[in-house]
Short mmCIF file of C-alpha atoms (C1' of nucleotides) in Angstrom, two decimals:
data_model
loop_
_atom_site.label_atom_id
_atom_site.label_comp_id
_atom_site.label_asym_id
_atom_site.label_seq_id
_atom_site.Cartn_x
_atom_site.Cartn_y
_atom_site.Cartn_z
CA UNK N 1 8.68 -2.04 -7.77
CA UNK N 2 10.51 0.38 -10.89
CA UNK N 3 9.25 2.52 -12.99
CA UNK N 4 9.65 1.16 -16.64
CA UNK N 5 9.57 4.46 -17.38
CA UNK N 6 12.74 5.93 -15.73
CA UNK N 7 14.26 2.36 -16.70
CA UNK N 8 13.50 3.39 -20.58
CA UNK N 9 15.06 7.00 -20.18
CA UNK N 10 18.39 5.66 -18.12
CA UNK N 11 19.00 1.92 -19.56
CA UNK N 12 22.83 2.00 -18.58
CA UNK N 13 22.08 3.27 -15.16
CA UNK N 14 19.74 0.90 -14.35
CA UNK N 15 21.99 -2.55 -15.55
CA UNK N 16 24.98 -0.83 -13.80
CA UNK N 17 22.94 -0.09 -10.79
CA UNK N 18 21.75 -4.29 -10.02
CA UNK N 19 25.09 -5.46 -11.51
CA UNK N 20 25.90 -5.87 -7.96
CA UNK N 21 22.19 -7.50 -6.91
CA UNK N 22 22.63 -10.87 -7.10
CA UNK N 23 19.93 -12.60 -9.66
CA UNK N 24 18.97 -10.15 -11.51
CA UNK N 25 16.45 -11.98 -13.81
CA UNK N 26 16.40 -9.43 -16.99
CA UNK N 27 18.14 -6.20 -18.04
CA UNK N 28 16.62 -3.42 -19.53
CA UNK N 29 16.60 -3.90 -23.25
CA UNK N 30 13.97 -7.03 -22.53
CA UNK N 31 11.98 -5.13 -20.21
CA UNK N 32 12.01 -2.02 -22.75
CA UNK N 33 10.85 -4.95 -25.35
CA UNK N 34 8.23 -5.61 -23.14
CA UNK N 35 7.26 -1.74 -22.82
CA UNK N 36 7.18 -1.73 -26.78
CA UNK N 37 4.93 -4.28 -27.40
CA UNK N 38 2.97 -3.33 -24.34
CA UNK N 39 2.00 0.42 -26.04
CA UNK N 40 1.78 -1.28 -29.62
CA UNK N 41 -1.19 -3.50 -28.21
CA UNK N 42 -2.55 -0.42 -26.46
CA UNK N 43 -2.72 1.86 -29.52
CA UNK N 44 -4.17 -1.09 -31.72
CA UNK N 45 -6.98 -1.77 -29.36
CA UNK N 46 -7.83 1.78 -28.72
CA UNK N 47 -8.04 2.69 -31.82
CA UNK N 48 -10.87 -0.10 -32.53
CA UNK N 49 -12.29 1.48 -29.57
CA UNK N 50 -13.09 4.66 -30.55
CA UNK N 51 -14.40 3.63 -33.46
CA UNK N 52 -16.73 1.59 -31.85
CA UNK N 53 -17.57 3.99 -29.61
CA UNK N 54 -18.28 6.80 -32.01
CA UNK N 55 -20.75 4.26 -34.56
CA UNK N 56 -22.50 3.28 -31.51
CA UNK N 57 -22.87 6.47 -30.67
CA UNK N 58 -24.56 6.97 -33.70
CA UNK N 59 -26.97 4.00 -33.58
CA UNK N 60 -27.98 5.67 -29.78
CA UNK N 61 -28.71 9.12 -32.01
CA UNK N 62 -30.59 7.16 -34.79
CA UNK N 63 -32.68 5.22 -32.66
CA UNK N 64 -33.66 8.39 -30.85
CA UNK N 65 -34.71 10.02 -33.84
CA UNK N 66 -36.29 6.72 -34.96
CA UNK N 67 -34.14 6.36 -37.88
CA UNK N 68 -34.62 2.33 -37.71
CA UNK N 69 -33.03 1.94 -40.78
CA UNK N 70 -29.80 3.78 -40.37
CA UNK N 71 -29.32 1.95 -36.83
CA UNK N 72 -29.51 -1.24 -38.48
CA UNK N 73 -26.76 -0.44 -40.92
CA UNK N 74 -24.57 1.11 -38.37
CA UNK N 75 -25.06 -2.00 -36.78
CA UNK N 76 -23.98 -4.35 -39.45
CA UNK N 77 -21.28 -1.98 -39.54
CA UNK N 78 -19.79 -2.03 -36.06
CA UNK N 79 -20.85 -5.86 -35.63
CA UNK N 80 -17.28 -7.10 -36.38
CA UNK N 81 -15.79 -4.73 -33.94
CA UNK N 82 -16.41 -6.43 -30.95
CA UNK N 83 -14.25 -9.31 -31.49
CA UNK N 84 -11.57 -7.41 -32.34
CA UNK N 85 -12.13 -4.97 -29.04
CA UNK N 86 -12.40 -8.46 -27.11
CA UNK N 87 -9.92 -9.94 -28.51
CA UNK N 88 -7.55 -6.88 -28.20
CA UNK N 89 -8.40 -6.40 -24.76
CA UNK N 90 -7.24 -9.77 -23.75
CA UNK N 91 -3.79 -8.99 -25.11
CA UNK N 92 -3.65 -5.85 -23.80
CA UNK N 93 -3.97 -7.24 -20.53
CA UNK N 94 -1.92 -10.14 -21.64
CA UNK N 95 0.91 -7.63 -22.37
CA UNK N 96 0.50 -5.79 -19.19
CA UNK N 97 0.92 -9.00 -17.18
CA UNK N 98 3.65 -9.75 -18.52
CA UNK N 99 5.78 -6.50 -17.97
CA UNK N 100 4.32 -6.14 -14.52
CA UNK N 101 5.46 -9.62 -13.49
CA UNK N 102 8.64 -9.15 -14.89
CA UNK N 103 8.93 -5.78 -13.11
CA UNK N 104 7.41 -7.43 -9.63
CA UNK N 105 10.65 -9.74 -9.47
CA UNK N 106 13.64 -6.86 -10.46
CA UNK N 107 15.06 -5.86 -6.74
CA UNK N 108 15.49 -2.53 -6.01
CA UNK N 109 18.36 -0.50 -6.91
CA UNK N 110 20.86 0.38 -4.37
CA UNK N 111 21.97 3.51 -3.91
CA UNK N 112 25.16 5.41 -4.95
CA UNK N 113 27.02 4.85 -1.62
CA UNK N 114 26.17 1.16 -1.02
CA UNK N 115 29.73 -0.31 -1.46
CA UNK N 116 29.51 -2.60 -4.10
CA UNK N 117 30.43 -6.30 -3.49
CA UNK N 118 29.12 -10.01 -3.19
CA UNK N 119 28.16 -10.82 0.12
CA UNK N 120 28.52 -9.98 3.69
CA UNK N 121 32.12 -10.01 3.82
CA UNK N 122 31.60 -6.53 1.60
CA UNK N 123 29.76 -5.29 3.68
CA UNK N 124 31.45 -1.92 5.90
CA UNK N 125 31.24 -0.88 9.35
CA UNK N 126 29.39 2.50 9.72
CA UNK N 127 30.42 4.99 12.54
CA UNK N 128 26.97 7.10 12.09
CA UNK N 129 26.63 10.60 10.07
CA UNK N 130 30.71 12.43 10.89
CA UNK N 131 31.21 9.47 12.93
CA UNK N 132 34.07 7.96 13.04
CA UNK N 133 35.54 4.84 14.82
CA UNK N 134 36.13 7.23 17.69
CA UNK N 135 33.00 8.73 18.18
CA UNK N 136 31.16 5.46 17.92
CA UNK N 137 33.53 4.02 20.39
CA UNK N 138 32.25 6.47 23.10
CA UNK N 139 29.11 6.83 22.28
CA UNK N 140 28.34 3.44 22.25
CA UNK N 141 28.37 0.48 25.28
CA UNK N 142 31.46 -1.22 25.72
CA UNK N 143 32.33 -5.08 24.60
CA UNK N 144 31.78 -6.46 28.14
CA UNK N 145 34.58 -8.80 29.94
CA UNK N 146 34.55 -11.76 31.61
CA UNK N 147 36.28 -13.42 34.40
CA UNK N 148 35.08 -17.15 33.30
CA UNK N 149 34.33 -18.43 30.35
CA UNK N 150 30.81 -16.81 28.57
CA UNK N 151 28.00 -19.24 27.89
CA UNK N 152 25.70 -19.27 25.49
CA UNK N 153 22.15 -18.17 26.27
CA UNK N 154 20.93 -21.14 25.66
CA UNK N 155 23.02 -23.07 27.81
CA UNK N 156 21.90 -20.29 30.50
CA UNK N 157 18.09 -20.40 29.88
CA UNK N 158 18.41 -24.23 30.25
CA UNK N 159 20.20 -24.42 33.51
CA UNK N 160 17.77 -21.79 34.96
CA UNK N 161 14.91 -24.27 34.12
CA UNK N 162 13.62 -21.44 31.96
CA UNK N 163 14.03 -22.31 28.27
CA UNK N 164 12.59 -25.49 27.16
CA UNK N 165 13.53 -26.56 23.66
CA UNK N 166 12.06 -30.32 23.99
CA UNK N 167 8.63 -29.41 25.58
CA UNK N 168 8.43 -26.91 22.48
CA UNK N 169 9.48 -29.49 19.99
CA UNK N 170 6.51 -31.99 21.69
CA UNK N 171 4.27 -28.96 21.48
CA UNK N 172 5.20 -27.44 17.82
CA UNK N 173 8.47 -28.85 16.33
CA UNK N 174 11.96 -27.49 15.72
CA UNK N 175 12.40 -24.02 15.96
CA UNK N 176 10.18 -22.99 18.36
CA UNK N 177 11.04 -22.31 21.99
CA UNK N 178 8.52 -22.40 25.45
CA UNK N 179 9.77 -19.69 27.97
CA UNK N 180 8.78 -19.63 31.69
CA UNK N 181 9.09 -17.69 34.71
CA UNK N 182 11.18 -15.05 34.98
CA UNK N 183 12.82 -15.78 31.31
CA UNK N 184 9.23 -15.74 30.03
CA UNK N 185 9.00 -12.14 32.18
CA UNK N 186 11.91 -10.37 30.79
CA UNK N 187 10.86 -11.14 27.23
CA UNK N 188 7.70 -9.49 27.93
CA UNK N 189 9.68 -6.91 29.54
CA UNK N 190 11.99 -6.13 26.53
CA UNK N 191 9.26 -5.94 24.29
CA UNK N 192 7.40 -3.36 26.50
CA UNK N 193 10.61 -1.17 26.78
CA UNK N 194 11.44 -0.91 23.63
CA UNK N 195 7.54 -0.15 22.49
CA UNK N 196 7.51 2.74 25.25
CA UNK N 197 10.83 4.07 23.84
CA UNK N 198 9.91 4.37 20.76
CA UNK N 199 6.41 5.92 21.32
CA UNK N 200 7.56 8.55 24.05
CA UNK N 201 10.48 9.71 22.87
CA UNK N 202 11.13 8.82 19.00
CA UNK N 203 7.79 9.59 17.43
CA UNK N 204 6.42 7.29 16.45
CA UNK N 205 2.37 6.12 16.82
CA UNK N 206 2.04 2.74 18.47
CA UNK N 207 -0.20 0.45 16.24
CA UNK N 208 -1.58 -2.95 16.95
CA UNK N 209 -2.34 -4.66 13.46
CA UNK N 210 -3.65 -7.58 12.42
CA UNK N 211 -1.22 -10.19 12.07
CA UNK N 212 -2.63 -12.42 9.35
CA UNK N 213 -2.84 -10.68 6.50
CA UNK N 214 -3.91 -10.80 2.26
CA UNK N 215 -1.56 -11.61 -0.35
CA UNK N 216 -2.04 -8.25 -1.94
CA UNK N 217 -0.95 -6.89 1.69
CA UNK N 218 2.19 -9.23 0.76
CA UNK N 219 2.82 -8.04 -2.74
CA UNK N 220 2.78 -4.24 -1.87
CA UNK N 221 5.83 -4.88 0.83
CA UNK N 222 7.61 -7.67 -1.49
CA UNK N 223 6.86 -10.90 0.15
CA UNK N 224 5.20 -12.10 -2.77
CA UNK N 225 5.74 -13.32 -5.59
CA UNK N 226 8.92 -13.93 -4.92
CA UNK N 227 9.51 -14.83 -1.54
CA UNK N 228 6.05 -17.60 -0.97
CA UNK N 229 8.17 -20.29 0.53
CA UNK N 230 9.11 -17.79 3.46
CA UNK N 231 6.29 -17.48 4.77
CA UNK N 232 3.26 -19.20 6.75
CA UNK N 233 -0.21 -19.60 5.31
CA UNK N 234 -3.54 -20.36 6.92
CA UNK N 235 -6.91 -21.54 4.54
CA UNK N 236 -9.93 -18.79 4.96
CA UNK N 237 -12.94 -19.03 3.05
CA UNK N 238 -11.52 -20.06 -0.68
CA UNK N 239 -8.31 -18.61 -0.37
CA UNK N 240 -5.60 -17.92 2.54
CA UNK N 241 -4.31 -15.52 4.43
CA UNK N 242 -0.77 -15.42 5.93
CA UNK N 243 0.95 -14.80 9.18
CA UNK N 244 2.88 -11.73 9.28
CA UNK N 245 6.84 -12.62 8.76
CA UNK N 246 7.10 -9.00 10.45
CA UNK N 247 4.92 -6.18 11.09
CA UNK N 248 6.20 -4.39 8.10
CA UNK N 249 3.62 -6.18 6.32
CA UNK N 250 1.01 -4.71 8.27
CA UNK N 251 1.93 -1.43 9.12
CA UNK N 252 3.95 -0.36 5.41
CA UNK N 253 0.31 -1.32 3.54
CA UNK N 254 -1.60 1.00 6.01
CA UNK N 255 -1.08 3.83 3.50
CA UNK N 256 -1.46 1.52 0.46
CA UNK N 257 -4.23 2.55 -2.80
CA UNK N 258 -3.93 6.36 -1.12
CA UNK N 259 -3.37 9.44 -1.55
CA UNK N 260 -1.94 11.17 2.03
CA UNK N 261 -1.80 14.75 2.39
CA UNK N 262 1.67 16.49 2.88
CA UNK N 263 1.24 17.04 6.60
CA UNK N 264 0.32 13.34 7.28
CA UNK N 265 3.96 13.40 6.55
CA UNK N 266 6.05 11.89 8.10
CA UNK N 267 3.70 9.11 9.43
CA UNK N 268 6.11 7.29 12.00
CA UNK N 269 4.26 3.87 13.67
CA UNK N 270 5.46 1.38 15.97
CA UNK N 271 4.49 -2.25 16.84
CA UNK N 272 4.94 -5.27 19.16
CA UNK N 273 3.86 -8.67 17.34
CA UNK N 274 4.95 -12.18 16.77
CA UNK N 275 6.37 -12.66 13.63
CA UNK N 276 6.51 -16.30 11.71
CA UNK N 277 9.08 -17.68 8.99
CA UNK N 278 9.09 -20.86 8.00
CA UNK N 279 12.98 -20.50 7.53
CA UNK N 280 13.08 -22.61 4.80
CA UNK N 281 16.01 -23.37 3.10
CA UNK N 282 17.72 -22.66 6.27
CA UNK N 283 17.87 -26.02 7.16
CA UNK N 284 20.77 -26.39 9.14
CA UNK N 285 21.49 -22.69 10.23
CA UNK N 286 21.48 -21.53 13.82
CA UNK N 287 19.76 -24.78 14.81
CA UNK N 288 20.54 -24.62 18.46
CA UNK N 289 19.03 -22.06 20.61
CA UNK N 290 16.32 -19.23 19.84
CA UNK N 291 18.47 -17.40 17.27
CA UNK N 292 16.49 -18.49 14.51
CA UNK N 293 12.77 -19.86 15.14
CA UNK N 294 9.44 -20.14 12.89
CA UNK N 295 7.70 -17.47 15.81
CA UNK N 296 9.73 -14.57 17.68
CA UNK N 297 8.26 -11.03 18.50
CA UNK N 298 10.07 -8.06 17.30
CA UNK N 299 9.53 -4.42 17.88
CA UNK N 300 9.09 -2.34 14.25
CA UNK N 301 9.15 0.52 13.05
CA UNK N 302 7.83 2.22 9.80
CA UNK N 303 7.81 5.48 8.20
CA UNK N 304 6.28 6.76 5.11
CA UNK N 305 7.99 10.10 3.75
CA UNK N 306 8.47 12.91 1.46
CA UNK N 307 10.95 11.38 -1.30
CA UNK N 308 13.28 14.19 -0.14
CA UNK N 309 13.14 13.12 3.49
CA UNK N 310 13.78 9.47 3.34
CA UNK N 311 17.74 9.74 3.77
CA UNK N 312 17.27 11.88 7.12
CA UNK N 313 14.69 9.76 8.40
CA UNK N 314 16.93 6.67 7.58
CA UNK N 315 19.40 7.72 9.90
CA UNK N 316 16.87 8.50 12.53
CA UNK N 317 15.47 4.94 12.44
CA UNK N 318 19.05 3.50 12.88
CA UNK N 319 20.11 6.06 15.72
CA UNK N 320 16.21 4.79 17.28
CA UNK N 321 16.81 1.30 17.10
CA UNK N 322 20.58 2.06 18.19
CA UNK N 323 19.23 4.06 21.19
CA UNK N 324 16.93 0.73 22.33
CA UNK N 325 20.64 -1.13 22.44
CA UNK N 326 22.76 1.74 24.37
CA UNK N 327 20.02 2.14 27.27
CA UNK N 328 20.26 -2.01 27.47
CA UNK N 329 24.09 -1.60 27.67
CA UNK N 330 25.20 -4.10 24.98
CA UNK N 331 27.90 -3.65 22.73
CA UNK N 332 27.03 -3.76 19.22
CA UNK N 333 28.32 -2.87 15.76
CA UNK N 334 26.53 -1.26 12.71
CA UNK N 335 27.40 -2.35 9.34
CA UNK N 336 26.41 -0.83 5.98
CA UNK N 337 25.37 -4.11 3.71
CA UNK N 338 26.91 -4.25 0.23
CA UNK N 339 24.94 -4.92 -2.88
CA UNK N 340 24.62 -8.27 -2.31
CA UNK N 341 23.64 -8.91 0.94
CA UNK N 342 20.75 -6.74 0.58
CA UNK N 343 16.92 -7.20 0.56
CA UNK N 344 15.37 -7.63 -2.27
CA UNK N 345 13.30 -3.92 -2.14
CA UNK N 346 15.68 -1.77 -0.06
CA UNK N 347 17.84 0.95 -1.94
CA UNK N 348 20.47 1.22 1.60
CA UNK N 349 20.15 -1.05 4.50
CA UNK N 350 21.94 -1.03 7.98
CA UNK N 351 22.30 -3.90 10.01
CA UNK N 352 22.70 -3.27 13.44
CA UNK N 353 24.92 -6.51 15.11
CA UNK N 354 24.89 -7.04 18.75
CA UNK N 355 27.79 -8.51 20.32
CA UNK N 356 27.57 -12.02 22.07
CA UNK N 357 29.99 -12.94 24.26
CA UNK N 358 28.58 -16.57 24.45
CA UNK N 359 28.98 -16.79 20.71
CA UNK N 360 32.18 -14.68 20.63
CA UNK N 361 30.91 -12.80 17.69
CA UNK N 362 28.26 -10.31 16.36
CA UNK N 363 25.04 -11.24 15.40
CA UNK N 364 22.09 -9.48 13.47
CA UNK N 365 20.01 -7.86 15.75
CA UNK N 366 17.88 -4.87 13.70
CA UNK N 367 17.94 -4.66 10.41
CA UNK N 368 16.92 -0.72 9.12
CA UNK N 369 15.70 0.06 4.98
CA UNK N 370 14.87 2.32 3.05
CA UNK N 371 12.99 1.63 0.07
CA UNK N 372 12.41 4.72 -1.84
CA UNK N 373 9.28 4.05 -3.63
CA UNK N 374 9.81 1.02 -5.13
CA UNK N 375 6.78 -0.46 -2.31
CA UNK N 376 5.01 2.63 -2.79
CA UNK N 377 4.32 2.41 -6.33
CA UNK N 378 3.43 -1.67 -5.40
CA UNK N 379 0.92 -0.77 -2.80
CA UNK N 380 -0.07 2.86 -5.40
CA UNK N 381 0.33 5.02 -1.80
CA UNK N 382 1.06 8.99 -2.97
CA UNK N 383 0.57 11.81 -1.63
CA UNK N 384 -0.21 15.23 -2.48
CA UNK N 385 2.66 17.76 -2.31
CA UNK N 386 2.96 21.15 -1.45
CA UNK N 387 2.61 22.17 -5.24
CA UNK N 388 -0.57 20.01 -5.33
CA UNK N 389 1.49 17.02 -7.37
CA UNK N 390 0.48 13.61 -6.48
CA UNK N 391 3.40 11.61 -5.97
CA UNK N 392 4.49 8.26 -4.38
CA UNK N 393 5.44 8.02 -1.06
CA UNK N 394 9.06 7.05 0.19
CA UNK N 395 8.61 4.36 2.58
CA UNK N 396 10.91 2.82 5.71
CA UNK N 397 11.28 -0.18 8.24
CA UNK N 398 13.46 -1.27 10.75
CA UNK N 399 13.34 -3.27 13.50
CA UNK N 400 13.48 -1.70 17.36
CA UNK N 401 14.45 -4.59 17.75
CA UNK N 402 14.02 -8.06 17.43
CA UNK N 403 13.10 -8.91 20.93
CA UNK N 404 13.82 -12.71 21.04
CA UNK N 405 17.14 -11.83 19.88
CA UNK N 406 17.49 -8.80 22.37
CA UNK N 407 17.08 -11.44 25.12
CA UNK N 408 19.84 -13.79 24.06
CA UNK N 409 21.84 -10.53 24.28
CA UNK N 410 20.61 -9.44 27.41
CA UNK N 411 21.60 -13.19 28.57
CA UNK N 412 24.89 -13.80 27.06
CA UNK N 413 26.28 -10.05 28.18
CA UNK N 414 24.97 -10.21 31.56
CA UNK N 415 25.35 -13.40 32.82
CA UNK N 416 27.05 -14.00 35.53
CA UNK N 417 29.36 -16.80 37.12
CA UNK N 418 27.12 -18.75 38.82
CA UNK N 419 24.45 -19.13 36.09
CA UNK N 420 22.33 -16.06 37.39
CA UNK N 421 21.49 -12.96 35.04
CA UNK N 422 21.76 -9.23 36.00
CA UNK N 423 18.80 -7.41 34.81
CA UNK N 424 19.38 -3.96 33.11
CA UNK N 425 18.24 -1.21 35.04
CA UNK N 426 16.22 0.13 32.40
CA UNK N 427 14.37 -3.12 32.45
CA UNK N 428 13.82 -3.28 36.07
CA UNK N 429 10.83 -1.38 36.25
CA UNK N 430 9.24 -3.72 33.73
CA UNK N 431 10.19 -6.11 36.11
CA UNK N 432 8.62 -4.94 39.54
CA UNK N 433 11.93 -4.42 40.81
CA UNK N 434 14.24 -7.63 40.31
CA UNK N 435 17.85 -7.09 39.62
CA UNK N 436 19.07 -10.69 38.80
CA UNK N 437 17.35 -13.88 37.48
CA UNK N 438 18.18 -17.31 39.25
CA UNK N 439 19.62 -15.88 42.36
CA UNK N 440 18.99 -17.02 45.46
CA UNK N 441 17.12 -14.40 47.01
"C1'" G V 1 -23.32 -19.06 11.02
"C1'" G V 2 -29.01 -17.15 9.56
"C1'" A V 3 -32.13 -12.92 7.02
"C1'" G V 4 -31.69 -8.14 4.96
"C1'" A V 5 -29.48 -3.52 2.91
"C1'" G V 6 -25.89 -0.95 0.98
"C1'" G V 7 -20.89 0.01 -1.67
"C1'" U V 8 -20.91 6.49 -7.38
"C1'" G V 9 -15.58 12.23 -7.87
"C1'" G V 10 -12.39 15.28 -0.89
"C1'" C V 11 -17.69 14.60 1.45
"C1'" A V 12 -22.51 14.61 0.82
"C1'" G V 13 -25.74 12.98 -2.81
"C1'" A V 14 -28.50 12.09 -7.68
"C1'" G V 15 -28.50 9.34 -11.73
"C1'" U V 16 -32.00 1.64 -13.84
"C1'" G V 17 -29.43 0.23 -21.36
"C1'" G V 18 -27.39 5.34 -25.74
"C1'" U V 19 -23.48 12.56 -26.57
"C1'" C V 20 -23.24 10.04 -18.25
"C1'" G V 21 -16.46 10.77 -16.63
"C1'" A V 22 -21.55 11.33 -14.26
"C1'" A V 23 -26.98 16.34 -12.25
"C1'" U V 24 -27.22 19.32 -7.44
"C1'" G V 25 -25.18 20.93 -2.86
"C1'" C V 26 -20.55 20.88 0.80
"C1'" A V 27 -15.49 21.85 0.42
"C1'" C V 28 -11.23 23.54 -2.02
"C1'" C V 29 -8.36 26.91 -6.08
"C1'" G V 30 -8.62 31.19 -8.78
"C1'" C V 31 -11.06 35.93 -10.69
"C1'" A V 32 -15.15 39.93 -9.43
"C1'" C V 33 -17.44 42.97 -5.96
"C1'" U V 34 -14.77 45.35 -0.62
"C1'" C V 35 -9.99 49.26 2.55
"C1'" G V 36 -10.90 43.86 4.33
"C1'" A V 37 -13.63 40.46 5.47
"C1'" A V 38 -18.51 38.09 4.86
"C1'" A V 39 -22.55 37.18 1.41
"C1'" U V 40 -22.87 37.81 -3.12
"C1'" G V 41 -21.59 36.27 -8.72
"C1'" C V 42 -18.04 34.07 -12.88
"C1'" G V 43 -14.55 30.18 -13.95
"C1'" G V 44 -11.89 25.78 -12.07
"C1'" C V 45 -11.81 21.93 -9.30
"C1'" G V 46 -10.30 13.20 -10.12
"C1'" U V 47 -7.00 8.65 -11.00
"C1'" G V 48 -3.92 5.75 -14.59
"C1'" G V 49 -2.88 5.43 -19.75
"C1'" G V 50 -1.99 5.89 -25.51
"C1'" G V 51 -0.70 9.59 -29.39
"C1'" G V 52 1.78 14.30 -29.80
"C1'" C V 53 7.59 19.38 -29.41
"C1'" A V 54 3.09 21.86 -27.76
"C1'" A V 55 -2.41 22.83 -28.31
"C1'" C V 56 -4.76 19.08 -28.00
"C1'" U V 57 -6.84 14.25 -28.65
"C1'" C V 58 -8.14 9.46 -28.22
"C1'" C V 59 -8.68 4.82 -24.29
"C1'" A V 60 -10.13 3.28 -19.53
"C1'" C V 61 -12.17 3.84 -14.60
"C1'" C V 62 -19.20 4.53 -10.60
"C1'" G V 63 -15.94 -1.71 -4.67
"C1'" G V 64 -12.76 -5.87 -7.66
"C1'" G V 65 -12.75 -9.64 -11.28
"C1'" G V 66 -16.03 -11.91 -15.43
"C1'" G V 67 -20.14 -12.07 -18.93
"C1'" U V 68 -24.67 -10.04 -21.49
"C1'" U V 69 -25.00 -6.16 -26.10
"C1'" C V 70 -22.96 -2.34 -31.49
"C1'" G V 71 -23.45 0.46 -26.45
"C1'" A V 72 -23.62 -1.03 -19.25
"C1'" A V 73 -23.06 2.95 -13.05
"C1'" U V 74 -27.49 0.54 -14.80
"C1'" C V 75 -28.85 -6.26 -16.84
"C1'" C V 76 -26.44 -10.88 -14.88
"C1'" C V 77 -22.48 -14.16 -12.12
"C1'" U V 78 -18.81 -14.02 -8.77
"C1'" C V 79 -15.55 -12.08 -4.61
"C1'" C V 80 -14.16 -7.98 -1.51
"C1'" C V 81 -16.04 -4.69 2.07
"C1'" U V 82 -19.97 -1.62 5.32
"C1'" C V 83 -24.31 -1.74 7.68
"C1'" U V 84 -28.88 -3.41 10.31
"C1'" C V 85 -31.38 -8.04 12.94
"C1'" C V 86 -31.01 -12.83 15.09
"C1'" G V 87 -27.71 -16.51 16.65
"C1'" C V 88 -23.04 -17.83 18.67
"C1'" C V 89 -18.35 -16.70 20.92
"C1'" A V 90 -13.28 -14.31 23.78
#
RNA sequence: GGAGAGGUGGCAGAGUGGUCGAAUGCACCGCACUCGAAAUGCGGCGUGGGGGCAACUCCACCGGGGGUUCGAAUCCCUCCCUCUCCGCCA
């Protein structure tokens, strides 16, 4: 959620910043009009309240002095104000709701250095701070070469008898998968490896959060009110709870409605959780294999920082995610998303795209975003800075990385001609030393 | 699931219809005393919003929402949460 006062002070900057965004429902002038209306209503209702308070106080004093006649006279004078105040309060709530509802569907403002564009074709490859194609190539795993035609992950998985979409469909329908045997273990190994890496070496605190959350939490991280159709809900009492679409929701909302001390920042959190997405609107996209599922595992990183630190933290978080792919030995590239391809709440986003030789293309395996105070304002998450001033925190989130997609990447990059899959060195300790899946031993 | 108790400022804890935004204690921040510190004394010490250049002033907030009333922390309804006991359960 953006700050109406800022919009008011910078209407041209607001309109210009959002010109590259898709589907911006309001321009600054409309929002300012809603705010003016709100202030007008507030001024009039508060005037009535002040008058009522004064007279009521006098009634109290009159009664204390046993001056019933005076009290009665005052009572008659104030009687009509009751309706005025009640109507005014209703009007005030209405005006405030209108403004908040409008603001809550305005996307975040892209940072200055975000490339302006319509969609993913305008994304720009990123080589790191002060980086170049040469330095990136040197520090990242090289693209693998094959002496045979590389297969897609589901071909390998099904041939091994360890990846079963048909059984999953019997249980749950399309967009689910059953993994078995060593492939199930490999998925588990990848998750453990990544979580350990972030906790032991990157400074994150491990969290095991609830997988079901309230609407309030979803509102805080922007899933509501605009993206309700992407979520799964379960009935609960008279209401409902949502299955988390990403651990970003519980992790980020841990600081909601609180005032942190400066020493608590930066707060770095990580979790390995299942994620649930209805993938409404994705019908027909990536229907083969386990690239796009209703349920998948993901290691999520979240950081809560002071406003001055969020830019640096963003770079750190990307490099933390990159470290996963480097250690797994998976070739990848980093893209800075263009204004047209960025998510609703992001100021700036880097995507990590892993090389999938079976598909002969790069696919998103991680997305790392800095949100500024956009979510903090929705959650009312603040901190007391060193001057004692209370300000909104900045929030960041990134996948570090998607486990299911990392499994795909390993299967495609480490596949061998005989249909077996070599296990990256760093995962072998998590596989009881196993070096290859599907090999005759 | 059943029965009961309770949610008040950073914490503890008063307050059951009328100068209560809220006593008191602790914590914290200034100042005084001190060579310094402790102790002591004095003062300050919540959040959000409206108006104002400002000094300042007004409104709202005692778990959330709604209601009764001229007036609600206080009464009523409802939801959420915490605790105790019983039952059930991985």
